[in-house]
Short mmCIF file of C-alpha atoms in Angstrom, two decimals:
data_model
loop_
_atom_site.label_atom_id
_atom_site.label_comp_id
_atom_site.label_asym_id
_atom_site.label_seq_id
_atom_site.Cartn_x
_atom_site.Cartn_y
_atom_site.Cartn_z
CA MET A 706 2.09 1.69 2.82
CA LEU A 707 0.51 -0.09 5.74
CA ARG A 708 0.53 3.24 7.55
CA TRP A 709 -1.54 4.84 4.77
CA ALA A 710 -3.99 1.93 4.81
CA LEU A 711 -4.47 2.40 8.55
CA ILE A 712 -4.92 6.16 8.13
CA PHE A 713 -7.64 5.66 5.51
CA LEU A 714 -9.27 3.00 7.69
CA VAL A 715 -9.44 5.40 10.64
CA LEU A 716 -10.75 8.13 8.33
CA ALA A 717 -13.46 5.78 7.09
CA LEU A 718 -14.47 4.84 10.63
CA VAL A 719 -14.66 8.47 11.73
CA ALA A 720 -16.60 9.49 8.62
CA GLY A 721 -18.98 6.57 9.10
CA ALA A 722 -19.58 7.54 12.72
CA LEU A 723 -20.33 11.12 11.68
CA GLY A 724 -22.74 10.03 8.96
CA ALA A 725 -20.70 10.85 5.85
CA GLY A 726 -21.41 7.62 3.98
CA GLY A 727 -19.78 8.58 0.68
CA VAL A 728 -16.49 9.59 2.25
CA ALA A 729 -16.51 6.52 4.48
CA GLY A 730 -17.05 4.19 1.53
CA ILE A 731 -14.31 5.76 -0.56
CA SER A 732 -11.86 5.75 2.33
CA MET A 733 -12.64 2.12 3.13
CA ASN A 734 -12.03 1.12 -0.49
CA ILE A 735 -8.69 2.96 -0.56
CA ALA A 736 -7.66 1.35 2.73
CA TYR A 737 -8.57 -2.10 1.41
CA VAL A 738 -6.63 -1.66 -1.82
CA LEU A 739 -3.55 -0.34 0.00
CA PHE A 740 -3.69 -3.21 2.49
CA VAL A 741 -3.90 -5.82 -0.27
CA VAL A 742 -0.98 -4.22 -2.12
CA PHE A 743 1.00 -4.19 1.14
CA LEU A 744 0.31 -7.89 1.71
CA ILE A 745 1.33 -8.78 -1.85
CA LEU A 746 4.59 -6.84 -1.53
CA LEU A 747 5.24 -8.45 1.85
CA VAL A 748 4.86 -11.96 0.42
CA VAL A 749 7.07 -11.12 -2.56
CA SER A 750 9.78 -9.73 -0.29
CA PHE A 751 9.67 -12.87 1.88
CA ILE A 752 9.97 -15.11 -1.16
CA THR A 753 12.80 -13.17 -2.79
CA GLY A 754 14.69 -12.53 0.44
CA ARG A 755 14.62 -16.11 1.64
CA GLY A 756 17.92 -17.09 -0.02
CA ARG A 757 19.89 -14.21 1.46
CA LYS A 758 22.12 -14.71 4.46
CA ILE A 759 22.58 -11.98 7.01
#
């Protein structure tokens, strides 16, 4: 999921540099949402996996 967030971030940066404001804005919003979801899932996995022993 973090990979997709980074892909959309790069797409937004390229589209912004080329002057496609609408595409850049949409891509940046998608990247932000995916990054937040990734962070939430990361925190949940740390909390639930803390009691396990390897």
